[in-house]
Each structure stands twice: as structure tokens, then as C-alpha cells.
Coordinates of C-alpha atoms and ligand atoms in Angstrom, one line a residue:
Chain A
M1 CA 14.1 87.2 85.3
A2 CA 13.4 84.9 88.2
S3 CA 16.3 82.7 87.3
G4 CA 16.5 83.0 83.5
E5 CA 14.3 80.0 83.1
R6 CA 12.6 79.4 79.8
P7 CA 10.5 76.3 80.2
M8 CA 9.0 76.5 76.7
I9 CA 11.9 77.2 74.3
G10 CA 15.1 77.1 76.4
V11 CA 15.5 73.5 75.4
I12 CA 15.5 74.5 71.7
D13 CA 18.6 76.5 72.3
D14 CA 20.2 73.8 74.5
V15 CA 19.9 71.2 71.8
G16 CA 20.6 73.7 68.9
G17 CA 17.3 73.2 67.0
L18 CA 14.5 70.7 66.7
V19 CA 13.8 68.9 70.0
D20 CA 13.2 65.3 69.1
L21 CA 11.8 62.7 71.5
A22 CA 15.2 61.6 72.9
A23 CA 16.3 65.2 73.5
Y24 CA 12.9 66.1 74.9
E25 CA 13.0 63.2 77.4
S26 CA 16.6 64.0 78.4
H27 CA 15.3 67.4 79.5
E28 CA 12.6 66.1 81.8
G29 CA 10.2 65.6 78.9
Y30 CA 6.9 63.8 79.7
A31 CA 7.7 64.0 83.4
G32 CA 4.8 66.4 83.9
A33 CA 2.3 64.1 82.1
R34 CA 3.6 61.1 84.0
Q35 CA 3.2 63.0 87.3
A36 CA -0.4 64.0 86.4
L37 CA -1.6 60.6 85.2
S38 CA 0.1 58.4 87.8
A39 CA -0.1 60.5 91.0
M40 CA -3.0 62.9 90.6
T41 CA -6.8 62.9 90.0
P42 CA -8.2 65.0 87.2
S43 CA -9.7 67.5 89.6
E44 CA -6.3 67.9 91.3
V45 CA -4.7 68.7 87.9
I46 CA -7.4 71.3 87.2
A47 CA -7.0 72.8 90.6
L48 CA -3.2 73.0 90.1
V49 CA -3.6 74.8 86.7
K50 CA -6.1 77.2 88.3
D51 CA -3.9 78.0 91.2
A52 CA -0.9 78.6 88.9
N53 CA -3.0 81.4 87.3
L54 CA -2.2 80.3 83.8
R55 CA -4.1 82.5 81.4
G56 CA -4.9 81.6 77.7
R57 CA -2.2 82.7 75.3
G58 CA -4.5 82.8 72.3
G59 CA -5.3 86.4 72.8
A60 CA -8.2 86.8 75.2
G61 CA -6.3 85.7 78.4
F62 CA -9.1 83.6 79.8
P63 CA -7.9 81.6 82.9
T64 CA -7.2 78.1 81.7
G65 CA -7.9 76.1 84.8
L66 CA -11.3 77.8 85.2
K67 CA -12.1 77.0 81.5
W68 CA -11.3 73.3 82.1
S69 CA -13.5 73.2 85.2
F70 CA -16.5 74.1 83.1
V71 CA -16.4 70.6 81.5
P72 CA -18.7 68.1 83.1
Q73 CA -16.5 65.8 85.2
G74 CA -16.5 62.0 84.9
D75 CA -18.2 60.0 82.2
A76 CA -21.3 61.7 80.9
S77 CA -24.3 59.3 80.9
D78 CA -24.5 59.1 77.1
G79 CA -21.1 57.5 76.6
G80 CA -18.9 60.2 78.0
L81 CA -17.3 61.5 74.7
K82 CA -15.4 64.7 75.2
Y83 CA -12.9 66.5 73.0
L84 CA -9.7 68.5 73.6
V85 CA -8.8 70.8 70.7
C86 CA -5.6 72.8 70.2
N87 CA -6.0 76.0 68.3
G88 CA -3.0 76.1 65.9
D89 CA -4.6 78.3 63.3
E90 CA -2.3 81.3 64.0
M91 CA -3.5 83.6 61.2
E92 CA -3.4 86.9 63.2
P93 CA -1.1 89.2 61.2
G94 CA 2.1 89.9 63.0
T95 CA 2.0 86.7 65.0
F96 CA 4.7 84.0 64.7
K97 CA 4.9 82.3 68.1
D98 CA 2.9 79.1 67.7
R99 CA 4.7 78.1 64.5
Y100 CA 8.0 78.3 66.3
L101 CA 6.8 76.0 69.2
L102 CA 5.2 73.5 66.7
E103 CA 8.2 73.4 64.5
Y104 CA 10.9 73.1 67.1
N105 CA 9.4 71.7 70.3
P106 CA 6.3 69.7 69.2
H107 CA 6.5 67.2 72.1
L108 CA 5.9 70.0 74.5
L109 CA 2.5 70.5 72.9
V110 CA 1.8 66.8 72.8
E111 CA 2.6 66.5 76.5
G112 CA 0.5 69.6 77.4
M113 CA -2.4 68.1 75.6
I114 CA -2.1 64.7 77.3
I115 CA -2.3 66.5 80.7
G116 CA -5.3 68.6 79.5
A117 CA -7.1 65.6 78.1
Y118 CA -6.6 63.7 81.4
A119 CA -7.9 66.8 83.4
I120 CA -11.1 67.0 81.4
G121 CA -11.5 63.3 80.6
A122 CA -11.2 63.6 76.8
A123 CA -10.3 60.4 74.9
Q124 CA -9.8 62.2 71.6
G125 CA -7.8 65.3 70.8
Y126 CA -7.3 67.3 67.6
V127 CA -4.7 69.9 66.7
F128 CA -6.3 72.4 64.3
L129 CA -3.4 73.4 62.2
R130 CA -3.0 76.1 59.7
G131 CA -2.9 74.7 56.2
E132 CA 0.2 76.7 55.2
Y133 CA 2.2 75.3 58.1
H134 CA 3.9 72.5 56.2
E135 CA 7.0 72.1 58.3
P136 CA 5.2 72.4 61.6
Y137 CA 2.8 69.7 60.3
R138 CA 5.7 67.3 59.5
Q139 CA 7.4 67.9 62.9
L140 CA 4.2 67.6 64.9
Q141 CA 3.0 64.5 63.0
K142 CA 6.4 62.9 63.7
A143 CA 6.2 63.8 67.3
I144 CA 2.7 62.2 67.6
D145 CA 3.9 59.1 65.8
D146 CA 7.0 58.8 68.1
A147 CA 4.9 59.4 71.2
K148 CA 2.5 56.8 70.1
A149 CA 5.3 54.3 69.5
K150 CA 6.5 54.9 73.0
G151 CA 3.0 54.4 74.5
Y152 CA 2.6 58.1 75.5
L153 CA -0.5 58.3 73.3
G154 CA -3.0 55.5 72.8
Q155 CA -4.2 53.0 75.4
S156 CA -3.6 53.2 79.1
I157 CA -0.9 55.9 79.0
F158 CA 1.8 55.3 81.7
G159 CA -0.2 52.3 82.8
S160 CA -2.8 54.7 84.2
G161 CA -5.8 53.2 82.4
F162 CA -6.3 56.5 80.7
D163 CA -6.6 56.4 76.8
F164 CA -6.0 59.4 74.6
D165 CA -5.6 59.6 70.8
L166 CA -4.4 62.8 69.1
R167 CA -4.9 63.7 65.4
I168 CA -4.1 66.7 63.3
H169 CA -6.7 68.5 61.2
R170 CA -5.0 70.6 58.5
S171 CA -7.1 73.7 57.8
A172 CA -8.0 74.9 54.3
G173 CA -7.5 78.5 55.3
R174 CA -9.5 81.6 56.5
Y175 CA -8.6 83.7 59.5
I176 CA -12.1 83.2 61.0
C177 CA -11.2 79.5 61.6
G178 CA -9.2 80.8 64.6
E179 CA -12.4 81.9 66.4
E180 CA -13.1 78.9 68.5
T181 CA -16.7 78.1 67.5
A182 CA -15.9 78.7 63.8
L183 CA -13.0 76.4 64.4
L184 CA -15.3 73.7 65.6
N185 CA -17.4 74.0 62.5
A186 CA -14.3 73.7 60.3
L187 CA -13.3 70.6 62.3
E188 CA -16.6 69.1 61.5
G189 CA -16.0 69.7 57.8
K190 CA -18.4 72.7 57.5
R191 CA -18.0 76.3 56.6
A192 CA -16.2 78.1 59.4
Q193 CA -18.9 80.4 60.5
P194 CA -19.0 81.2 64.3
R195 CA -21.7 79.6 66.4
T196 CA -24.2 81.1 68.7
K197 CA -23.0 81.3 72.3
P198 CA -24.3 80.0 74.6
P199 CA -23.9 77.1 74.6
F200 CA -20.2 77.5 75.1
P201 CA -17.9 74.7 73.9
P202 CA -17.2 73.3 77.3
A203 CA -20.9 72.4 77.4
S204 CA -21.5 71.7 73.7
G205 CA -18.6 71.9 71.3
A206 CA -17.3 69.6 68.6
W207 CA -20.1 67.3 67.3
G208 CA -22.2 68.6 70.2
R209 CA -19.9 67.2 72.9
P210 CA -18.1 69.0 75.7
T211 CA -15.0 70.5 74.2
I212 CA -12.1 72.6 75.3
V213 CA -10.2 74.7 72.9
N214 CA -6.8 76.2 73.9
N215 CA -4.0 77.9 72.1
V216 CA -0.7 76.1 71.3
E217 CA 1.3 78.3 73.7
T218 CA -1.3 77.8 76.5
F219 CA -0.8 74.0 76.3
C220 CA 3.0 74.5 76.2
N221 CA 2.8 76.2 79.6
V222 CA 1.2 73.2 81.3
P223 CA 4.0 70.5 81.6
S224 CA 6.4 72.7 83.6
I225 CA 3.6 73.6 86.0
L226 CA 3.0 70.0 86.7
R227 CA 6.8 69.4 87.1
N228 CA 7.7 72.4 89.2
G229 CA 4.6 73.5 90.9
V230 CA 2.5 76.6 91.4
E231 CA 4.9 78.7 93.3
W232 CA 7.7 78.2 90.9
Y233 CA 5.4 79.1 88.0
Q234 CA 4.0 82.3 89.6
E235 CA 7.5 83.5 90.4
L236 CA 8.4 83.4 86.7
G237 CA 6.1 86.4 86.1
L238 CA 7.1 89.9 87.0
G239 CA 3.7 91.5 87.8
D240 CA 0.2 90.2 88.4
D241 CA 0.4 87.5 85.8
A242 CA 2.2 84.2 86.1
G243 CA 4.7 82.3 84.0
T244 CA 6.7 83.3 80.9
K245 CA 5.4 84.6 77.6
L246 CA 6.7 84.4 74.0
Y247 CA 7.2 88.0 73.0
G248 CA 8.0 88.9 69.4
V249 CA 8.9 92.0 67.5
S250 CA 8.6 92.6 63.8
G251 CA 9.3 95.9 61.9
R252 CA 12.4 98.1 61.5
V253 CA 14.4 96.9 64.5
N254 CA 18.0 95.6 64.3
K255 CA 17.1 92.1 65.5
P256 CA 13.5 91.2 64.9
G257 CA 12.6 87.9 66.6
L258 CA 11.0 86.0 69.3
W259 CA 12.0 85.5 73.0
E260 CA 10.6 83.7 76.0
L261 CA 10.6 86.3 78.8
P262 CA 8.9 86.7 82.2
I263 CA 5.4 87.8 81.6
G264 CA 5.2 91.5 82.4
T265 CA 8.6 92.4 80.8
P266 CA 8.4 96.2 79.9
I267 CA 7.8 97.0 76.2
R268 CA 10.9 99.2 76.0
E269 CA 13.1 96.4 77.2
I270 CA 11.7 94.0 74.7
I271 CA 12.4 96.4 71.8
D272 CA 15.7 98.0 72.9
V273 CA 17.4 95.0 74.6
H274 CA 16.0 91.9 72.9
A275 CA 15.2 93.3 69.5
G276 CA 18.3 95.5 69.4
G277 CA 16.5 98.8 69.1
M278 CA 15.4 100.6 66.0
Q279 CA 17.5 100.5 62.9
D280 CA 19.5 103.6 62.1
G281 CA 17.4 106.3 60.5
Y282 CA 14.1 105.0 61.8
K283 CA 12.1 106.3 64.8
L284 CA 9.4 104.3 66.6
R285 CA 6.0 106.1 66.3
G286 CA 3.6 103.5 67.5
L287 CA 3.0 99.7 67.8
L288 CA 0.3 97.1 67.9
P289 CA 1.2 95.1 71.0
G290 CA -0.3 91.7 70.2
G291 CA -1.2 91.3 66.5
A292 CA -3.3 93.2 64.0
S293 CA -6.5 93.2 66.1
T294 CA -5.1 95.2 69.0
D295 CA -5.2 99.0 69.5
F296 CA -2.1 101.1 68.8
L297 CA 0.1 102.1 71.7
V298 CA 2.3 105.2 71.4
E299 CA 5.4 106.8 73.1
Q300 CA 3.6 107.5 76.4
H301 CA 3.0 103.7 76.7
F302 CA 6.4 102.3 75.9
D303 CA 7.5 101.9 79.5
L304 CA 4.5 99.8 80.4
A305 CA 4.8 96.2 81.4
M306 CA 3.5 93.7 78.7
D307 CA 0.9 91.9 80.8
Y308 CA -2.8 91.5 80.4
G309 CA -3.9 94.0 83.0
T310 CA -1.4 96.8 82.2
I311 CA -2.0 96.8 78.5
Q312 CA -5.7 96.6 78.9
A313 CA -5.6 99.6 81.3
A314 CA -3.8 101.5 78.5
G315 CA -6.7 100.9 76.2
S316 CA -5.3 98.0 74.2
R317 CA -4.8 94.3 74.6
M318 CA -1.7 92.2 75.0
G319 CA -3.3 89.8 72.5
T320 CA -0.7 87.4 71.2
G321 CA 2.2 89.3 72.6
T322 CA 3.9 89.6 69.2
M323 CA 4.2 93.3 68.5
I324 CA 4.3 95.1 65.2
L325 CA 6.2 98.3 65.1
M326 CA 5.2 101.4 63.0
D327 CA 8.3 103.5 62.4
D328 CA 8.3 107.1 61.1
S329 CA 8.6 106.0 57.4
I330 CA 5.2 104.4 57.5
C331 CA 2.0 106.3 56.8
P332 CA -0.6 105.6 59.6
V333 CA -3.5 105.9 57.1
D334 CA -1.9 103.5 54.7
M335 CA -1.0 101.0 57.5
C336 CA -4.7 101.1 58.6
R337 CA -5.7 100.5 55.0
N338 CA -3.5 97.4 54.9
L339 CA -5.0 96.2 58.2
E340 CA -8.6 96.8 57.2
H341 CA -8.1 95.2 53.9
F342 CA -7.2 92.1 55.8
F343 CA -10.2 92.2 58.1
A344 CA -12.6 93.0 55.3
Q345 CA -11.3 90.1 53.2
E346 CA -11.5 87.7 56.1
S347 CA -15.0 88.5 57.3
C348 CA -17.1 85.3 57.2
G349 CA -20.0 87.4 55.8
F350 CA -22.6 86.4 58.3
C351 CA -23.5 89.8 59.7
T352 CA -24.0 93.1 58.0
P353 CA -21.8 95.5 60.0
C354 CA -18.8 93.3 59.4
R355 CA -19.6 92.2 55.9
E356 CA -20.6 95.6 54.6
G357 CA -18.9 97.9 57.1
L358 CA -15.3 96.7 56.8
P359 CA -15.1 97.0 53.0
W360 CA -16.7 100.5 53.3
V361 CA -14.0 101.4 55.9
E362 CA -11.3 100.0 53.6
R363 CA -12.6 102.1 50.6
L364 CA -12.7 105.3 52.7
L365 CA -9.1 104.7 53.8
T366 CA -8.0 104.0 50.3
D367 CA -9.7 107.2 49.1
I368 CA -8.1 109.3 51.9
E369 CA -4.7 107.7 51.2
E370 CA -4.9 108.3 47.5
G371 CA -5.9 111.9 47.8
R372 CA -9.6 111.6 47.3
G373 CA -10.6 112.2 50.9
K374 CA -13.5 114.6 51.6
P375 CA -14.4 116.8 54.5
G376 CA -16.6 114.6 56.8
D377 CA -14.8 111.4 55.9
L378 CA -13.1 111.2 59.4
E379 CA -16.4 111.6 61.1
L380 CA -17.8 108.9 58.9
L381 CA -14.9 106.7 59.9
D382 CA -15.4 107.5 63.6
R383 CA -19.1 106.5 63.3
N384 CA -18.3 103.3 61.5
A385 CA -15.6 102.5 64.0
Q386 CA -18.0 103.0 66.9
F387 CA -20.8 100.9 65.2
I388 CA -18.6 98.0 63.9
G389 CA -16.7 98.0 67.2
G390 CA -19.7 97.7 69.4
V391 CA -19.4 94.2 70.7
T392 CA -23.1 93.5 70.7
N393 CA -23.6 94.6 67.1
T394 CA -22.0 91.6 65.5
F395 CA -22.1 87.9 66.0
C396 CA -18.5 87.3 66.9
L397 CA -15.4 89.4 67.9
H398 CA -13.9 89.6 64.4
A399 CA -15.5 92.9 63.7
P400 CA -14.7 94.6 67.0
G401 CA -11.1 93.3 66.7
A402 CA -10.9 94.6 63.2
I403 CA -11.7 98.1 64.4
E404 CA -9.3 98.3 67.3
P405 CA -6.3 99.5 65.3
L406 CA -8.3 102.0 63.3
A407 CA -10.1 103.5 66.2
S408 CA -6.9 104.0 68.1
A409 CA -5.1 105.4 65.0
L410 CA -7.9 107.9 64.5
E411 CA -7.1 109.0 68.1
Y412 CA -3.3 109.0 68.1
F413 CA -2.5 109.9 64.5
R414 CA -5.5 112.1 63.6
E415 CA -3.4 114.9 62.3
D416 CA -2.0 112.5 59.6
F417 CA -5.6 111.7 58.5
E418 CA -6.5 115.4 58.5
E419 CA -3.5 116.4 56.5
H420 CA -4.3 113.8 53.8
I421 CA -7.8 115.2 53.4
R422 CA -6.6 118.8 53.5
T423 CA -3.7 118.5 51.1
G424 CA -4.9 115.6 49.0
E425 CA -1.4 114.1 49.4
C426 CA 0.5 111.5 51.4
R427 CA 3.8 112.9 52.7
Y428 CA 5.1 109.3 53.0
G429 CA 4.5 108.6 49.4
T430 CA 3.5 105.0 50.2
N431 CA 1.0 103.0 48.2
R432 CA 1.8 105.0 45.0
Chain B
M1 CA -24.2 60.0 34.1
S2 CA -25.4 57.4 36.6
E3 CA -24.2 58.0 40.2
P4 CA -21.9 55.0 40.7
A5 CA -20.0 56.1 37.7
L6 CA -18.8 59.1 39.6
I7 CA -16.6 57.1 41.9
P8 CA -14.1 55.9 39.4
I9 CA -13.1 59.5 38.8
L10 CA -11.1 59.3 42.0
S11 CA -8.1 57.0 42.1
D12 CA -7.9 54.1 44.5
E13 CA -5.2 55.9 46.4
E14 CA -7.5 59.0 46.8
V15 CA -10.4 56.9 47.9
R16 CA -8.2 55.0 50.4
E17 CA -6.9 58.2 51.9
I18 CA -10.4 59.7 52.2
E19 CA -11.8 56.5 53.8
E20 CA -8.9 56.7 56.3
E21 CA -10.1 60.2 57.4
C22 CA -13.7 59.0 57.6
A23 CA -12.7 56.2 59.8
H24 CA -11.5 58.6 62.4
L25 CA -14.5 61.0 62.4
P26 CA -18.0 60.6 63.9
D27 CA -19.6 60.9 60.4
R28 CA -18.6 60.9 56.8
K29 CA -19.6 64.5 56.0
S30 CA -17.0 65.7 58.6
A31 CA -14.3 64.6 56.2
A32 CA -15.4 67.1 53.5
I33 CA -12.5 69.5 53.8
D34 CA -9.9 66.7 54.3
A35 CA -11.3 64.9 51.3
M36 CA -11.0 68.0 49.0
M37 CA -7.5 68.7 50.3
I38 CA -6.5 65.1 49.6
V39 CA -7.8 65.2 46.0
Q40 CA -6.1 68.6 45.6
R41 CA -2.8 67.2 46.8
H42 CA -3.0 64.6 44.0
R43 CA -4.4 66.8 41.2
G44 CA -3.4 70.4 42.1
W45 CA -7.1 71.5 42.2
V46 CA -10.7 70.4 42.7
S47 CA -12.6 70.2 39.4
D48 CA -16.4 69.9 39.1
E49 CA -16.0 66.2 38.4
S50 CA -13.8 65.6 41.4
L51 CA -16.1 67.6 43.5
G52 CA -19.1 65.6 42.4
A53 CA -17.3 62.3 43.1
I54 CA -16.2 63.4 46.6
A55 CA -19.7 64.6 47.4
H56 CA -21.0 61.2 46.3
L57 CA -18.4 59.3 48.3
L58 CA -19.3 61.3 51.5
G59 CA -23.1 61.1 51.0
M60 CA -23.8 64.8 50.5
S61 CA -24.9 67.0 47.6
A62 CA -22.3 68.6 45.3
E63 CA -24.0 72.0 46.0
N64 CA -23.4 71.6 49.7
L65 CA -19.8 70.5 49.2
D66 CA -19.1 73.4 46.8
S67 CA -20.5 75.9 49.4
I68 CA -17.8 74.6 51.7
A69 CA -15.1 74.5 49.0
T70 CA -15.6 78.2 48.1
F71 CA -15.4 79.3 51.8
Y72 CA -11.8 78.3 52.1
N73 CA -8.9 80.0 50.4
L74 CA -6.7 77.0 50.0
I75 CA -9.2 74.9 48.0
F76 CA -8.7 75.8 44.4
R77 CA -11.7 75.4 42.2
K78 CA -9.8 76.5 39.1
P79 CA -6.6 74.9 37.7
V80 CA -3.4 76.3 39.0
G81 CA 0.2 76.2 37.8
R82 CA 2.8 73.6 38.9
H83 CA 3.9 75.9 41.7
V84 CA 1.5 78.1 43.6
V85 CA 3.3 81.3 44.7
M86 CA 1.8 83.0 47.7
V87 CA 3.1 86.4 48.7
C88 CA 2.3 87.7 52.2
D89 CA 0.4 91.0 52.1
S90 CA -0.2 91.3 55.9
V91 CA 1.0 94.1 58.1
S92 CA 4.5 93.1 59.2
C93 CA 5.5 92.3 55.6
Y94 CA 3.8 95.5 54.5
V95 CA 6.0 97.5 56.9
M96 CA 9.0 95.8 55.4
G97 CA 8.1 96.6 51.8
A98 CA 5.7 93.9 50.7
D99 CA 3.9 96.2 48.3
S100 CA 6.9 97.0 46.2
L101 CA 8.1 93.3 46.4
R102 CA 4.8 92.2 45.0
K103 CA 5.2 94.6 42.1
R104 CA 8.7 93.2 41.4
I105 CA 7.4 89.7 41.5
E106 CA 4.5 90.5 39.1
A107 CA 7.0 92.1 36.7
H108 CA 9.4 89.2 37.1
L109 CA 6.8 86.5 36.3
G110 CA 4.9 88.7 33.8
I111 CA 1.5 88.1 35.6
S112 CA -0.7 89.8 38.1
L113 CA -2.2 88.4 41.3
G114 CA -4.6 85.6 40.5
Q115 CA -3.0 84.7 37.2
T116 CA -0.9 81.8 35.9
T117 CA 2.2 82.1 33.7
G118 CA 1.7 81.0 30.1
D119 CA 4.0 78.0 30.5
G120 CA 1.8 76.8 33.4
R121 CA 4.7 77.0 35.8
F122 CA 3.6 79.5 38.4
T123 CA 0.2 80.8 39.8
L124 CA 0.6 84.0 41.8
L125 CA -1.7 84.6 44.8
P126 CA -1.8 86.9 47.8
I127 CA -1.7 85.2 51.3
V128 CA -2.2 86.5 54.8
C129 CA 0.6 86.5 57.4
L130 CA 2.7 83.3 57.1
G131 CA 3.8 83.4 60.7
A132 CA 7.3 84.5 59.9
C133 CA 6.9 88.2 60.5
D134 CA 10.4 88.6 62.1
K135 CA 11.8 87.5 58.7
A136 CA 9.6 89.8 56.6
P137 CA 8.9 90.0 53.7
T138 CA 7.9 86.4 53.1
M139 CA 6.3 84.2 50.5
M140 CA 5.6 80.6 50.0
I141 CA 6.3 78.6 46.8
G142 CA 4.6 75.2 46.9
D143 CA 5.3 73.9 50.4
E144 CA 8.4 76.0 50.9
L145 CA 8.4 79.1 53.1
I146 CA 10.8 81.7 51.8
E147 CA 11.9 84.3 54.4
N148 CA 13.6 87.8 54.0
V149 CA 12.7 87.7 50.3
D150 CA 15.2 89.9 48.5
A151 CA 13.8 91.5 45.3
E152 CA 17.3 91.3 43.8
Q153 CA 17.3 87.5 44.1
L154 CA 14.1 86.7 42.3
D155 CA 16.0 84.9 39.4
D156 CA 17.6 82.5 41.8
I157 CA 14.5 82.0 43.9
F158 CA 12.2 81.2 41.1
G159 CA 14.9 79.4 39.1
R160 CA 14.8 76.6 41.7
F161 CA 11.3 75.6 40.7
E162 CA 10.8 73.9 37.4
Ligands
LIG501 C1 -11.5 86.3 64.6 C2 -10.7 85.5 65.7 C3 -9.6 84.8 65.3 C4 -8.9 84.1 66.3 N1 -7.8 83.4 65.9 C5 -7.1 82.7 66.9 C6 -6.0 81.9 66.5 O1 -5.6 81.9 65.4 N2 -5.4 81.1 67.5 C7 -5.8 81.1 68.8 O2 -5.3 80.4 69.6 N3 -6.9 81.8 69.1 C8 -7.6 82.6 68.2 N4 -8.7 83.3 68.6 C9 -9.2 83.2 70.0 C10 -10.0 81.9 70.1 O3 -11.4 82.2 69.8 C11 -10.0 81.3 71.6 O4 -10.3 82.4 72.5 C12 -8.7 80.8 71.9 O5 -8.3 79.8 71.0 C13 -8.8 80.1 73.3 O6 -7.5 79.6 73.7 P1 -6.8 80.1 75.0 O7 -7.8 80.2 76.1 O8 -5.8 79.1 75.3 O9 -6.2 81.5 74.8 C14 -9.4 84.1 67.6 C15 -10.5 84.8 68.0 C16 -11.2 85.5 67.0 C17 -12.4 86.3 67.4
LIG502 S1 -18.5 89.6 63.0 FE1 -17.8 89.2 60.9 S2 -16.6 87.3 61.1 FE2 -17.9 87.4 63.0 S3 -19.8 86.3 62.5 FE3 -20.1 88.5 61.9 S4 -19.6 88.5 59.7 FE4 -18.7 86.7 60.6
LIG503 S1 2.9 89.6 58.2 FE1 4.0 88.5 56.6 S2 4.7 86.7 57.6 FE2 3.5 87.7 59.2

């Protein structure tokens, strides 16, 4: 890597665990926010983040500086209220990166949000936090309290005249809350159904005000950009993308875990070097590169670089960057049944292809897995996958995301599906 | 029952905590989810009476509030045991044997998903990915995340929760 730098989690290893305010400050903590608020204008901060080429780490990879620039600058005529929201919902199966940041380096998020709030002119921020994240909640709340006591949150931060208050909203659960417009409804105390777009949140978001929603890891990239500059940040990445990325591996490897690596690190290096390779007796057959809603990658892809463009060109998405491995003891049909069960259960129920289609797909997969598959079932699955996966057929991206692993499994592991239907048996003996 | 009589159903502490949330939000209805979670933290679940009182306090109808309550999986509209046990059934845990672990837990507690033990000690529920997939399989008992759950250790694990 550029110089082995790990601006997000390196300090956690340095201090041997939770980074409290004192430890954070002794590692240049809050220097980025101080720099932004005392020496730069909001538009300069936005330009810097744009030039750094930071892309959203929540899954879609949208350029962060560009998103920030969509918010009307200055005080709007009607009072100027704007909101900055952190998406800490993290319910994508197979994803465990935001929890680690929140639990062990919470001041990094607070600092990233102070900078973001200054850039867009938001006086109020919310962290939308998954309800099951009890320990992250305790650590983040303590970080917010400590930052407030020091004057890093509240009135005239660093004597700049800029005020910013930050509060945590603890979610009551449901995967769809992670979709940013559904999240805004949840924040407003409503059912978390996605909203019509446009208007997009930067124009009209929380309580109808201009709002920016970014992922936890996205905000955690910001402080070091302010401290070290654009060139430094870009050199951290190996390919077209800039910075570092939290990569994770779960499944039958020797050392499952999470690492901060240059963005663009090859898949095989992540699995073999960092995750210690496959456990004895298990062979890697396929993987979901960035959470449950990404397409399978197989052998032919394992030498690819984990960056947005490369993984997209291979027909999948880098998503959250935390990969789930399917070894040769796992039945692809049954794994798809597990995945589609999740997505069917988590549909918000608003549109028909998602509400009716996903449970239908789940039932078909269960039938095939349990030996009740019929000729024609695969074609039915193909048609469903195409219909549910059509991005214009549903109101939000839940349904298309749900279908990505299945559509790719039907392509790469088709003989497994066919064998189940032909023989009425599952050679893996799973789900029995 | 006349409307004002609904309020005393909530304790002073609950009302104080709910008002504190309201004070930080643009309107009272926005505190709907927070308010139900507050009451649930005090009582374990949200009964019809609690729901009616919260709705009244926030100036909305009980029907509207219930339509919000039932959308979210962490708001319990039925009584639960002293400890809610949530077993992760998402994909990384599945790969690491969550299905057979769940069966072992059901046998250990003598209940199926969705049920409460006869002594009111445990309620068993499925949960989606708990964000600890590198330490699969996982579960949560009350506020506590339990990683790398070993089916051979269930006696010890559950024994810690009275
Ligand atoms: C069904 C669904 C669930 C999502 N869940 C999350 C989530 O848990 N966390 C997250 O950051 N983004 C999630 N997203 C993406 C958000 O809508 C949004 O793109 C993201 O928070 C923007 O942040 P970023 O630009 O920093 O990546 C989800 C999207 C969809 C369609
Ligand atoms: S696609 Fe699914 S989750 Fe999204 S709005 Fe439609 S029903 Fe709801
Ligand atoms: S899939 Fe079980 S903790 Fe993530």
C-alpha cells in the first residue's frame, strides 16, 4: 500500500481498542475539523472532497463532494434549516464494517460529520443507528457527550461562529430503513416506506428540508482528507478509486475479519493473505463481493481488483466491500433460498413485484431445494428475476438488489439447480 | 374511559423521557418510534393501553400509531420473556451453520421461534445479520451480542441469564 496508512482504523490498533477522546486527539483527532472551520469556506471544503474523489461507502458509490454540492448554499430564505444524517442502519447481511467504526473509533464519525455539516450549512445532525447496536450506541453517545463538553459540538465550534448539534436516533428495525428516503420517514417517526424521487433529499429531505445522507464509513474518510490533502488521499488507492476501504471476509476462511486496505486491493489477496485462505477441506466456489444484494462472482473473477469500476464491469457491485464466501459444502440453491427469504421478509410491501414476487421466488427455491421442483421452474425463476430486477418496475432498489444474487446464481450454478429438479435431491443435504 | 385518564398509564419517568425527545424534534408525532421504544425499555413491550396513552401524549390516533408499531420488528406488541433471544438467520451465519444452531437452541429451550418459555425467562426470535459476520454464528440475548456461538456451550450461555 502507499505507505501502509490506515487513516480509519489504524489508531484502534495503536491504542489497543476503543479510541477515546484523549487518544483520538493525541492522534491528530479533530485537526481536520479545526482546519475546515477555521481556515476554509464551506465551498472550499466541498471542492476538496470532490477533488479527493471520495465515493460513498454505503453501497452505491456516489461521489460525496458532488452530493454535498446539490444542497442550496448559504441560509435559505425561510430560516435556513438543513440536516446532515448519518446512515448507520447497517442491516445488509454479511456487512460488519460500520459497527466496528462506531464501536471503536466513534470520534472519527463525529469529526467527519462536523466537517460535513459545515460544508452544507447544517445546524442539526442525526445518526440513524440500528436498534440492535447497543454497544456502538453507548460508545457513540459517550463520544458525542465528550465532544460537546469540549466545545467540539454545540455553539460556535472552534470559535468559528458555526453551530452544530448531533443526536442519535435508535431505529426500531427493518432493513428498508437503510434506503435513504425510507430512513428519512423513519427519522420523522413514520413507517419506513421509501419516498418518491425526485425530489431528492439534498433538495427536500428530513421534514421537507435540504438533507444529506451519508454512510458511516463515508464520513470516516473525510477528516484525513482535510488533514492531509487531495494528493495524499488519492495515492492511497491502487486503481481508479481513491482512499482506503474497509474490506471484510466471512465464511470458511482461516481468519475471517475486517481490514483497512488500499481501495482496489485484489480479491484473491484479501482472501488468501488477509483472511488466511480457505480452511482445510473447503474450496471456494463463489462469493458475494459486497453484501447480500450483490451478484455472485466466481473463479474467473478472483484476481480482479475490489474497486467500484472493476467489480461493476464484472457484472456485480462492490457494494459494502464485505464479502461472503460460498464454499463447496454449501448448496447454491439453498443459499439463494436463505438470501431470498431475507429480502421477501424485509420488503416494505408497497409495490407488487417486490411484495408478491419475492415470496413467490422464495417458495420456488424452497420447493426446488426440498425435491419438489418441476420442469419449467427455472424458466419461471428466470422470468421473475428479470421482472423483479427491472429497476423501473419497483419503487425503490430493494427488489432489484434482492434479485442480484439469484440472477447470477442461475447463471453460474445452473447445473446445481437443474440437478435438484432432475433428481429431486440435494447432494449437499442442507436444509434437511 | 375519558381521554385524560389515559396519561397516568405512563409513569412520570416515561413521560419525562418522551417529552425530552419531543423537545428535540420539529413536531411531537416525530417522536412516535422513540416514545414506543422508551415505554418498551421500561415495560418490555407495548400493550394496547400503553399504545393508547402514547398516541394521546403525541396528539395522534392509536390506529395511526399502531400502523407504525407493527411496521418495525423491534417493537413488541405482545408480552415477551425477561430476555429476548435473537438468533441471526442471515447469510454469513447460515454458511457457518446457523440452521442447525437454531434447532439446537430450540431443543435446549424447549420452544420454537416466536415462543416464550413456560417460566417466562426467554422469548426466541429470528433476527437478520447482527453485523458480526466474521464471528458467525451469532445471537443476541437482551443487549448482549454473543459471537461464535458454540452449540456445545448452550448451558453456560443461557445459564448466565436469570
Ligand atoms: C434496500 C436498501 C438498503 C440500504 N441500506 C443501507 C444501509 O444500511 N446503510 C447505508 O449506508 N446505505 C444503505 N443503502 C444505501 C442508501 O440508500 C444511500 O445510498 C446511502 O446511505 C448513501 O450514503 P453514501 O453516499 O455515503 O454511500 C441502502 C439502500 C437500499 C436500496
Ligand atoms: S421495491 Fe420493495 S421495498 Fe422498495 S418500495 Fe417497493 S415494496 Fe417497498
Ligand atoms: S450474517 Fe449473522 S451476523 Fe452477519
